Amino acid sequence: MALNLGGGRLGFLPHVPKLKEGESEPYLVRPATLDDIEFLSQLYELGCRRSLVSCVWGEDEWRYEINGKSEKNVNRSEVRLIEDINGEKVGFLTHRFFNWDN
């Protein structure tokens, strides 16, 4: 293969800092909706600038990823939006709908 397969970043539970007593989460992660497509598209386009080769995604691809795939589709990913405590959109992430392990 000549191109990176997949790519992305990984996160593991031990890397998530524990909240101090009385501290609350600074961000909320929620399922993306069709209303989020413009934000997702803009942020995705910015991310693509890091690579020499990227895939062009438009509204149709985001709509399909959010609402179009069957729950039984093994290639389905969950799209999540990240918001700060004021409800401002600050990022997004995708993850598989299943866990590889426990």
mmCIF file of C-alpha atoms in Angstrom:
data_model
loop_
_atom_site.group_PDB
_atom_site.id
_atom_site.type_symbol
_atom_site.label_atom_id
_atom_site.label_comp_id
_atom_site.label_asym_id
_atom_site.label_seq_id
_atom_site.Cartn_x
_atom_site.Cartn_y
_atom_site.Cartn_z
ATOM 1 C CA MET A 1 0.000 0.000 0.000
ATOM 2 C CA ALA A 2 1.213 3.461 -0.791
ATOM 3 C CA LEU A 3 -1.122 5.445 1.482
ATOM 4 C CA ASN A 4 -1.789 5.339 5.197
ATOM 5 C CA LEU A 5 -4.781 3.118 5.992
ATOM 6 C CA GLY A 6 -7.216 4.812 8.339
ATOM 7 C CA GLY A 7 -5.104 7.182 10.342
ATOM 8 C CA GLY A 8 -6.412 9.287 13.158
ATOM 9 C CA ARG A 9 -5.740 9.493 16.832
ATOM 10 C CA LEU A 10 -6.460 7.057 19.635
ATOM 11 C CA GLY A 11 -7.449 7.623 23.232
ATOM 12 C CA PHE A 12 -7.336 5.293 26.196
ATOM 13 C CA LEU A 13 -9.121 5.566 29.529
ATOM 14 C CA PRO A 14 -5.897 5.826 31.609
ATOM 15 C CA HIS A 15 -5.037 9.000 29.650
ATOM 16 C CA VAL A 16 -8.216 10.779 30.738
ATOM 17 C CA PRO A 17 -7.385 12.967 33.746
ATOM 18 C CA LYS A 18 -9.554 12.498 36.820
ATOM 19 C CA LEU A 19 -11.641 15.469 37.895
ATOM 20 C CA LYS A 20 -10.637 17.085 41.162
ATOM 21 C CA GLU A 21 -13.189 17.216 43.937
ATOM 22 C CA GLY A 22 -15.883 19.785 43.122
ATOM 23 C CA GLU A 23 -14.682 20.100 39.530
ATOM 24 C CA SER A 24 -17.082 19.487 36.626
ATOM 25 C CA GLU A 25 -16.510 18.361 33.068
ATOM 26 C CA PRO A 26 -15.482 21.291 30.822
ATOM 27 C CA TYR A 27 -16.883 19.620 27.680
ATOM 28 C CA LEU A 28 -19.934 17.662 26.595
ATOM 29 C CA VAL A 29 -19.793 14.963 23.918
ATOM 30 C CA ARG A 30 -23.110 14.365 22.164
ATOM 31 C CA PRO A 31 -24.350 12.597 19.028
ATOM 32 C CA ALA A 32 -24.055 14.747 15.911
ATOM 33 C CA THR A 33 -27.258 15.728 14.127
ATOM 34 C CA LEU A 34 -28.002 16.913 10.617
ATOM 35 C CA ASP A 35 -27.951 20.475 11.982
ATOM 36 C CA ASP A 36 -24.218 20.022 12.701
ATOM 37 C CA ILE A 37 -23.216 19.236 9.108
ATOM 38 C CA GLU A 38 -21.953 22.729 8.270
ATOM 39 C CA PHE A 39 -19.668 22.750 11.331
ATOM 40 C CA LEU A 40 -18.474 19.188 10.655
ATOM 41 C CA SER A 41 -17.692 20.065 7.039
ATOM 42 C CA GLN A 42 -15.710 23.169 7.973
ATOM 43 C CA LEU A 43 -13.673 21.422 10.639
ATOM 44 C CA TYR A 44 -13.081 18.365 8.466
ATOM 45 C CA GLU A 45 -11.801 20.578 5.642
ATOM 46 C CA LEU A 46 -9.342 22.229 8.038
ATOM 47 C CA GLY A 47 -8.124 18.813 9.168
ATOM 48 C CA CYS A 48 -7.590 17.678 5.580
ATOM 49 C CA ARG A 49 -5.023 20.440 5.127
ATOM 50 C CA ARG A 50 -2.619 18.371 7.269
ATOM 51 C CA SER A 51 -2.392 15.697 4.585
ATOM 52 C CA LEU A 52 -1.148 15.626 1.026
ATOM 53 C CA VAL A 53 -4.008 13.255 0.132
ATOM 54 C CA SER A 54 -7.509 13.477 1.586
ATOM 55 C CA CYS A 55 -11.080 12.549 0.745
ATOM 56 C CA VAL A 56 -13.526 15.278 -0.235
ATOM 57 C CA TRP A 57 -16.668 15.077 1.889
ATOM 58 C CA GLY A 58 -19.757 17.157 1.310
ATOM 59 C CA GLU A 59 -23.188 17.362 2.892
ATOM 60 C CA ASP A 60 -24.319 14.089 1.346
ATOM 61 C CA GLU A 61 -21.436 12.102 2.878
ATOM 62 C CA TRP A 62 -22.030 13.619 6.321
ATOM 63 C CA ARG A 63 -25.781 12.998 6.074
ATOM 64 C CA TYR A 64 -25.132 9.372 5.147
ATOM 65 C CA GLU A 65 -22.615 8.921 7.986
ATOM 66 C CA ILE A 66 -24.971 10.451 10.573
ATOM 67 C CA ASN A 67 -28.333 8.986 9.504
ATOM 68 C CA GLY A 68 -27.986 6.844 6.405
ATOM 69 C CA LYS A 69 -26.162 3.679 7.429
ATOM 70 C CA SER A 70 -27.936 0.633 8.757
ATOM 71 C CA GLU A 71 -27.326 -0.248 12.399
ATOM 72 C CA LYS A 72 -26.010 -3.594 11.108
ATOM 73 C CA ASN A 73 -23.432 -1.965 8.809
ATOM 74 C CA VAL A 74 -20.000 -3.046 10.096
ATOM 75 C CA ASN A 75 -18.456 0.106 8.571
ATOM 76 C CA ARG A 76 -20.724 2.412 10.554
ATOM 77 C CA SER A 77 -19.085 4.968 12.807
ATOM 78 C CA GLU A 78 -20.688 7.096 15.478
ATOM 79 C CA VAL A 79 -20.192 10.833 14.891
ATOM 80 C CA ARG A 80 -19.976 12.871 18.102
ATOM 81 C CA LEU A 81 -19.834 16.619 18.568
ATOM 82 C CA ILE A 82 -17.784 18.219 21.333
ATOM 83 C CA GLU A 83 -19.201 21.341 22.985
ATOM 84 C CA ASP A 84 -17.905 23.531 25.782
ATOM 85 C CA ILE A 85 -20.004 24.277 28.878
ATOM 86 C CA ASN A 86 -21.618 27.216 27.049
ATOM 87 C CA GLY A 87 -22.823 24.940 24.239
ATOM 88 C CA GLU A 88 -20.318 26.241 21.691
ATOM 89 C CA LYS A 89 -19.116 23.623 19.212
ATOM 90 C CA VAL A 90 -15.368 23.086 19.583
ATOM 91 C CA GLY A 91 -14.683 19.796 17.788
ATOM 92 C CA PHE A 92 -15.880 16.382 16.750
ATOM 93 C CA LEU A 93 -14.830 12.775 16.906
ATOM 94 C CA THR A 94 -15.905 9.507 15.373
ATOM 95 C CA HIS A 95 -15.705 6.046 16.845
ATOM 96 C CA ARG A 96 -16.806 2.543 16.007
ATOM 97 C CA PHE A 97 -20.205 1.479 17.298
ATOM 98 C CA PHE A 98 -18.609 -1.460 19.114
ATOM 99 C CA ASN A 99 -15.630 -2.037 21.421
ATOM 100 C CA TRP A 100 -12.735 -4.209 20.272
ATOM 101 C CA ASP A 101 -12.188 -5.406 23.808
ATOM 102 C CA ASN A 102 -13.522 -4.741 27.267
#
